[in-house]
Short mmCIF file of C-alpha atoms in Angstrom, two decimals:
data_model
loop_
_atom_site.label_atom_id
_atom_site.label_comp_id
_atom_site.label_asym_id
_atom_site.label_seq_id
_atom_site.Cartn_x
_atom_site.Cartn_y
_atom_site.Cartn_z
CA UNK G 1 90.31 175.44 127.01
CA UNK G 2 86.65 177.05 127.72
CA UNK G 3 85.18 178.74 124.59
CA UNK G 4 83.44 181.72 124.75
CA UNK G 5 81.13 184.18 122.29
CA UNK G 6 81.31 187.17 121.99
CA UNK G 7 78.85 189.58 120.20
CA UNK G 8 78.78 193.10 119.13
CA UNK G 9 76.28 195.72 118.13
CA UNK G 10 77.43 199.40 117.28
CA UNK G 11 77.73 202.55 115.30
CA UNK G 12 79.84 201.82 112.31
CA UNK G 13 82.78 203.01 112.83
CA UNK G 14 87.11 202.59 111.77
CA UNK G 15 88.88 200.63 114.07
CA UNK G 16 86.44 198.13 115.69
CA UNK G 17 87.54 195.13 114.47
CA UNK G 18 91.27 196.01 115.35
CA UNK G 19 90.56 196.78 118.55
CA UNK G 20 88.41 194.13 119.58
CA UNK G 21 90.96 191.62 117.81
CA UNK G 22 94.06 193.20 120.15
CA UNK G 23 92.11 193.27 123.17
CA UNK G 24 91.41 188.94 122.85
CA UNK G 25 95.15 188.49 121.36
CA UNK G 26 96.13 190.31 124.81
CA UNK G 27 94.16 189.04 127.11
CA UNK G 28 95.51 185.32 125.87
CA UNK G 29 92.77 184.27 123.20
CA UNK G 30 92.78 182.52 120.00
CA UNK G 31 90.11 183.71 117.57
CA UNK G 32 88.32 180.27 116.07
CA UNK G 33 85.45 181.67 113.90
CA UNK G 34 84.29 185.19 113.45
CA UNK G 35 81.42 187.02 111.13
CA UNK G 36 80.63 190.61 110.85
CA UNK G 37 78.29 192.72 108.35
CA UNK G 38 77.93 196.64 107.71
CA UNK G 39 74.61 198.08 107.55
CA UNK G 40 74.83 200.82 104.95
CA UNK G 41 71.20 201.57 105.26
CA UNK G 42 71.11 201.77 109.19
CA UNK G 43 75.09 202.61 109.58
CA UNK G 44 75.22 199.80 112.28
CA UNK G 45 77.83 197.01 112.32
CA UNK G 46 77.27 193.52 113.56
CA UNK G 47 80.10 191.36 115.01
CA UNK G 48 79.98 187.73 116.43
CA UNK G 49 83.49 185.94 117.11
CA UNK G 50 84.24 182.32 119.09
CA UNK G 51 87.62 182.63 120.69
CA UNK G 52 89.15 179.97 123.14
CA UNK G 53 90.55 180.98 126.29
CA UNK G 54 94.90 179.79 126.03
CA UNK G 55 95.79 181.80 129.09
CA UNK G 56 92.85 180.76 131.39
CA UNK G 57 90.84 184.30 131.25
CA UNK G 58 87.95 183.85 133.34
CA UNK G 59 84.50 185.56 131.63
CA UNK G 60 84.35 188.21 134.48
CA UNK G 61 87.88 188.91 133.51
CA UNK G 62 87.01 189.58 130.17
CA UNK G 63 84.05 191.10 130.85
CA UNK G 64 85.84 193.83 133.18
CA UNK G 65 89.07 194.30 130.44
CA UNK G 66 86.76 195.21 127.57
CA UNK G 67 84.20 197.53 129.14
CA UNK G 68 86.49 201.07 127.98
CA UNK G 69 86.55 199.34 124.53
CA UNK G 70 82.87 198.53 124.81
CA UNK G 71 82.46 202.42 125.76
CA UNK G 72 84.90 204.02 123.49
CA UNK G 73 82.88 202.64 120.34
CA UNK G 74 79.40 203.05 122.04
CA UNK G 75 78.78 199.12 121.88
CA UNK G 76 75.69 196.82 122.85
CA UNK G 77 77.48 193.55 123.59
CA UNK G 78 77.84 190.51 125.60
CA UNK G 79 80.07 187.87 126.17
CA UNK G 80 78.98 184.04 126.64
CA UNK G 81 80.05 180.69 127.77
CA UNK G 82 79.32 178.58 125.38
CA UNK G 83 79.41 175.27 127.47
CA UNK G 84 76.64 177.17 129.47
CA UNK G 85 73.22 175.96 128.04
CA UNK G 86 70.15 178.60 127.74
CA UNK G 87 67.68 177.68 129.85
CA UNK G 88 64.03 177.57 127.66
CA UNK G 89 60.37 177.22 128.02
CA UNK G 90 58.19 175.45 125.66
CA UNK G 91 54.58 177.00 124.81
CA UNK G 92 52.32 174.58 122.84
CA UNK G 93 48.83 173.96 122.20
CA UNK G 94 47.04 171.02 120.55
CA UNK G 95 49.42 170.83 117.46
CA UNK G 96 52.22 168.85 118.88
CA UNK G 97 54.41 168.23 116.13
CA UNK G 98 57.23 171.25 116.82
CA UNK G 99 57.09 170.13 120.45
CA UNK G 100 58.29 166.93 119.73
CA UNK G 101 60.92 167.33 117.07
CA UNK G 102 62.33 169.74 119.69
CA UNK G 103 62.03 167.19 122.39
CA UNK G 104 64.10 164.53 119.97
CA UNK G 105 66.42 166.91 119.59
CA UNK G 106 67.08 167.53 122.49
CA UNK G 107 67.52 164.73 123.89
CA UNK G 108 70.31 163.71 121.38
CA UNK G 109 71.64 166.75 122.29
CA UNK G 110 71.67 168.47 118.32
CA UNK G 111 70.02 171.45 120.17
CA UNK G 112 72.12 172.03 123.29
CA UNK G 113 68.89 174.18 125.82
CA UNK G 114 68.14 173.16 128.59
CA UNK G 115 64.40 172.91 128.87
CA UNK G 116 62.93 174.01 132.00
CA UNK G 117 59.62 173.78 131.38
CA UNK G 118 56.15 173.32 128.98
CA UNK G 119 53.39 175.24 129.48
CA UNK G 120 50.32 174.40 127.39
CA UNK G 121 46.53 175.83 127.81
CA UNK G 122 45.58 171.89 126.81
CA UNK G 123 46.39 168.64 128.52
CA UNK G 124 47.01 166.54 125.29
CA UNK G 125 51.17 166.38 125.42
CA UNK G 126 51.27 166.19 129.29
CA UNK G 127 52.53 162.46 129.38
CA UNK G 128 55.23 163.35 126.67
CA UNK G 129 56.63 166.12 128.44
CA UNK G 130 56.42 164.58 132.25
CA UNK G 131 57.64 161.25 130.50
CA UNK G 132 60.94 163.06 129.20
CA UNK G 133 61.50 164.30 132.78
CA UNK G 134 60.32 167.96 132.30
CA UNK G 135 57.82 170.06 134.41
CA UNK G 136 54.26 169.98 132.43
CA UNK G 137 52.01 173.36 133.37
CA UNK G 138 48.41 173.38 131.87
CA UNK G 139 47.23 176.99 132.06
CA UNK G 140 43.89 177.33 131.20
CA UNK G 141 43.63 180.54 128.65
CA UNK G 142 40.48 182.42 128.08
CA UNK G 143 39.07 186.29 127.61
CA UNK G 144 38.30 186.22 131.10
CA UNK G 145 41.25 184.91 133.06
CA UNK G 146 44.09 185.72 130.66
CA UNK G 147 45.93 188.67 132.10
CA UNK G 148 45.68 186.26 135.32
CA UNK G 149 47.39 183.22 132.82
CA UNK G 150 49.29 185.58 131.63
CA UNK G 151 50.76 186.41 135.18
CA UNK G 152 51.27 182.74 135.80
CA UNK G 153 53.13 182.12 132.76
CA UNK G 154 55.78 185.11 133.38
CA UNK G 155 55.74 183.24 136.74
CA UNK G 156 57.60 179.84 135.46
CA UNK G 157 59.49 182.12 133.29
CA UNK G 158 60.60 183.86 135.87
CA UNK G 159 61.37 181.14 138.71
CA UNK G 160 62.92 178.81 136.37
CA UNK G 161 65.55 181.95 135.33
CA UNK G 162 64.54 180.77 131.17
CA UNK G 163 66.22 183.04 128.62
CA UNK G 164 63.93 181.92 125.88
CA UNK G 165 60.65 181.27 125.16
CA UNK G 166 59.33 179.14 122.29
CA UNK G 167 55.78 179.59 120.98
CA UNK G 168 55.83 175.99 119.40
CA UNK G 169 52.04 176.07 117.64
CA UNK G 170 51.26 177.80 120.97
CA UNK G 171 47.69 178.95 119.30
CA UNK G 172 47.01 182.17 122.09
CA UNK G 173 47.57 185.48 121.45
CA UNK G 174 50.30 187.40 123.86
CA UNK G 175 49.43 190.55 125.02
CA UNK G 176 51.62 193.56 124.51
CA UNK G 177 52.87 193.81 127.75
CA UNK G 178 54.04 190.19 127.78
CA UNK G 179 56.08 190.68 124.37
CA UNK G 180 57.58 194.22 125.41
CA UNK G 181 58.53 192.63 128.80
CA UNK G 182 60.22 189.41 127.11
CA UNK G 183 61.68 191.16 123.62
CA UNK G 184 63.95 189.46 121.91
CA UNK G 185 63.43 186.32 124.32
CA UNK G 186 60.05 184.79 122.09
CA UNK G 187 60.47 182.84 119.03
CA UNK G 188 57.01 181.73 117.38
CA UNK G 189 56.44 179.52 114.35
CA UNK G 190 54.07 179.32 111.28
CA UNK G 191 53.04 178.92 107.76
CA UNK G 192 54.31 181.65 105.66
CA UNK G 193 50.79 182.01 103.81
CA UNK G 194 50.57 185.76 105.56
CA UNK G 195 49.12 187.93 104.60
CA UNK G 196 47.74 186.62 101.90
CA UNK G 197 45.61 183.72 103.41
CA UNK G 198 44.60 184.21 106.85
CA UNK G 199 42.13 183.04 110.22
CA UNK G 200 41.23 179.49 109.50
CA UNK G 201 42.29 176.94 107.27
CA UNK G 202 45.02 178.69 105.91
CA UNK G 203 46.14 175.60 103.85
CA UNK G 204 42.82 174.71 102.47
CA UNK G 205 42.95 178.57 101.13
CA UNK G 206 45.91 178.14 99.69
CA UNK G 207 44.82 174.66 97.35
CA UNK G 208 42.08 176.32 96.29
CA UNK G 209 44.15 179.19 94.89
CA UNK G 210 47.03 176.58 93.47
CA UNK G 211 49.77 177.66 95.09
CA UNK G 212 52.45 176.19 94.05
CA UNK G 213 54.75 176.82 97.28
CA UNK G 214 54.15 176.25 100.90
CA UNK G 215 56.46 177.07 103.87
CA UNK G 216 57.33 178.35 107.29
CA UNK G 217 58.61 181.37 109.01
CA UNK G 218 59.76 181.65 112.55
CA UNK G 219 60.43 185.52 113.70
CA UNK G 220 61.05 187.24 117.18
CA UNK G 221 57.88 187.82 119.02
CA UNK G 222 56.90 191.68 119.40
CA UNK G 223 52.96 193.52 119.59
CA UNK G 224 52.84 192.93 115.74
CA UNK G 225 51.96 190.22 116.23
CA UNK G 226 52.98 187.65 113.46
CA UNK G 227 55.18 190.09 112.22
CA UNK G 228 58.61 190.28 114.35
CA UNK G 229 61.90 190.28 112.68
CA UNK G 230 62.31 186.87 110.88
CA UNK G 231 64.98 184.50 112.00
CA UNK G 232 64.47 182.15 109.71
CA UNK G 233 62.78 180.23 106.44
CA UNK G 234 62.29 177.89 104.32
CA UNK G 235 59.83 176.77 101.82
CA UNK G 236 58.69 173.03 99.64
CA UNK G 237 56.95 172.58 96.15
CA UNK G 238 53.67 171.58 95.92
CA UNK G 239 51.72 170.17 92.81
CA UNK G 240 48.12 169.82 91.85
CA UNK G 241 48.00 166.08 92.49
CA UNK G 242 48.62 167.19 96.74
CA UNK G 243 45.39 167.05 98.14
CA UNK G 244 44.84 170.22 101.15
CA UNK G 245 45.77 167.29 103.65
CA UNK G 246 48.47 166.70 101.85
CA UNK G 247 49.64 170.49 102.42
CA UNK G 248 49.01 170.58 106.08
CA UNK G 249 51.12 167.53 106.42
CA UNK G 250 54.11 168.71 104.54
CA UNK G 251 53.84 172.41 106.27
CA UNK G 252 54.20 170.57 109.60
CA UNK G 253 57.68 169.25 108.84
CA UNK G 254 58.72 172.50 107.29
CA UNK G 255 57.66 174.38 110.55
CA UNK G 256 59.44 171.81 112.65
CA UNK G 257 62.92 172.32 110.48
CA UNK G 258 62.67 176.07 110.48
CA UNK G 259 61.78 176.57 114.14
CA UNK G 260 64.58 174.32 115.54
CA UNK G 261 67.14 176.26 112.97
CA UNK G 262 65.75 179.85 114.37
CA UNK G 263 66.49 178.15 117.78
CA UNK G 264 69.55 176.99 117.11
CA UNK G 265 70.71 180.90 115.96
CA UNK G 266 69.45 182.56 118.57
CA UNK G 267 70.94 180.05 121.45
CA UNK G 268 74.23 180.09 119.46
CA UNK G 269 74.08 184.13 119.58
CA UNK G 270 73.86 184.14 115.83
CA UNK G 271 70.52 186.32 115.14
CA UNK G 272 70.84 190.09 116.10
CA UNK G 273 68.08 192.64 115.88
CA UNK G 274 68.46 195.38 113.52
CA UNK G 275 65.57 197.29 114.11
CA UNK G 276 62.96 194.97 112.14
CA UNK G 277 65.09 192.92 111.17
CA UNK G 278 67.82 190.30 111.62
CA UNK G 279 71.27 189.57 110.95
CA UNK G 280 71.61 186.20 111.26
CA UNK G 281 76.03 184.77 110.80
CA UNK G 282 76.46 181.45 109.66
CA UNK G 283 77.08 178.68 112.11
CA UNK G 284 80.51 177.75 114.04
CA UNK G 285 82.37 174.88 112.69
CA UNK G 286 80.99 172.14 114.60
CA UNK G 287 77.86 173.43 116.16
CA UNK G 288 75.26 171.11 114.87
CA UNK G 289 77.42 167.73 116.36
CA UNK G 290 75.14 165.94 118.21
CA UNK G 291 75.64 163.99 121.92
CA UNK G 292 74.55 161.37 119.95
CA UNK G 293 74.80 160.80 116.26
CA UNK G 294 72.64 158.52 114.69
#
């Protein structure tokens, strides 16, 4: 039986869940796992539900059925193979660690993509990437060329058909137009120091002041800049006796956790925007197997 997502984003409103549970039992589906949260502030509800196809209901099928539900309720929604992995392209720069805990992943399959491509403005992770089979792209960033890079970029994006972009340490600035044209499709990654220590050396700041905790956030990409709805975070405990190499080296493998967990919401269709924010459901029941445990 396939299994298939569907997600829903609407006015609240009486009646939604019933009629969005009798159009699947109808059309021959078995709901397997469903979330939904009610937005008192913004009066929007959230829905996410993984159903199994019994009868054989093709997506188009579905697709066409629900559209004068989808209409009657005003809804922003989409429905999703889930064998069908999202296709994604890798940004990185000289700090390589994200790039290859994503890679490992990967390739035991606990992060189901399919990655298309990496594009890096340095040539320091091209035998990793070409090694694991995937097209490398060094594009050369500077203040000169880069609505030019820029162009090239959207480019790969574009011919490879990627739903996602991931900004793993990718240390260049996107320009507005780039993040308006790919909202909602750019996850980025970094210390969670902001805005209280920024520009260089964010972890040497942050010794010298004692902090006592260090983490990560990874967010949605928009003109803001570093601040796009968050996805997800996490942070670690850090004593006097950790030296400021000591904190850049522990930061590194809480960026790497909390970047691959933001991934695996968004390709799973668990993070929704509302409006600066996200709501982001708990995962299916078996979502983080892997091809190959161990």
């Amino acid at each position: 039986m396939t299994k298939y997502t569907l997600t829903v984003t609407c006015k609240t409103k009486r009646g939604i869940v019933a009629a969005i549970a009798t159009f699947l039992a109808e059309s021959g589906c078995n709901i397997t796992d469903s979330a939904q949260f009610d937005d008192i502030e913004s009066g929007l509800f959230f829905m996410r539900i993984s159903f199994v196809s019994e009868s054989g209901a093709s997506l188009d099928a579905l697709k066409e059925g629900f559209i004068p539900i989808a209409d009657m309720f005003q809804m922003t929604h989409g429905f999703h193979d889930e064998t069908e992995k999202m296709k994604v392209v890798i940004m990185v720069s000289r700090f390589g660690h994200c790039l290859n805990d994503l890679l490992y992943r990967w390739k035991i399959g606990a992060l189901p993509i399919d990655i298309v491509a990496v594009i890096s403005n340095h040539m320091d992770y091209q035998k990793v990437v070409v090694n694991a089979d995937i097209p490398f792209h060094c594009i050369k960033v500077t203040k000169e060329n880069k609505p030019e890079a820029e162009a090239a970029q959207l480019r790969i994006v574009e011919e490879t058909g990627a739903d996602l972009i991931v900004l793993a340490r990718y240390m260049q600035v996107l320009s507005d137009e780039m993040c308006r044209k790919m909202s909602g499709r750019i996850i980025n990654i970094h210390h969670s120091f902001l805005p209280s220590f920024k520009g260089a050396n964010p972890y040497k700041q942050a010794f010298e002041r004692g902090v006592k905790l260090i983490g990560a956030t990874s967010h949605y990409v928009t003109a803001d800049l570093d601040e796009g709805p968050i996805i997800e975070q996490d942070i670690i405990r850090v004593t006097h006796a950790q030296s400021p190499d000591d904190y850049v080296s522990l930061g590194r493998d809480v960026e790497s956790q909390v970047l691959a967990r933001a991934i695996h919401a968004h390709i799973h269709r668990r993070a929704l925007l509302n409006g600066n924010k996200t709501v982001v459901f708990p995962a299916s029941p078996n979502s983080y197997a892997s091809e190959r445990m161990g």
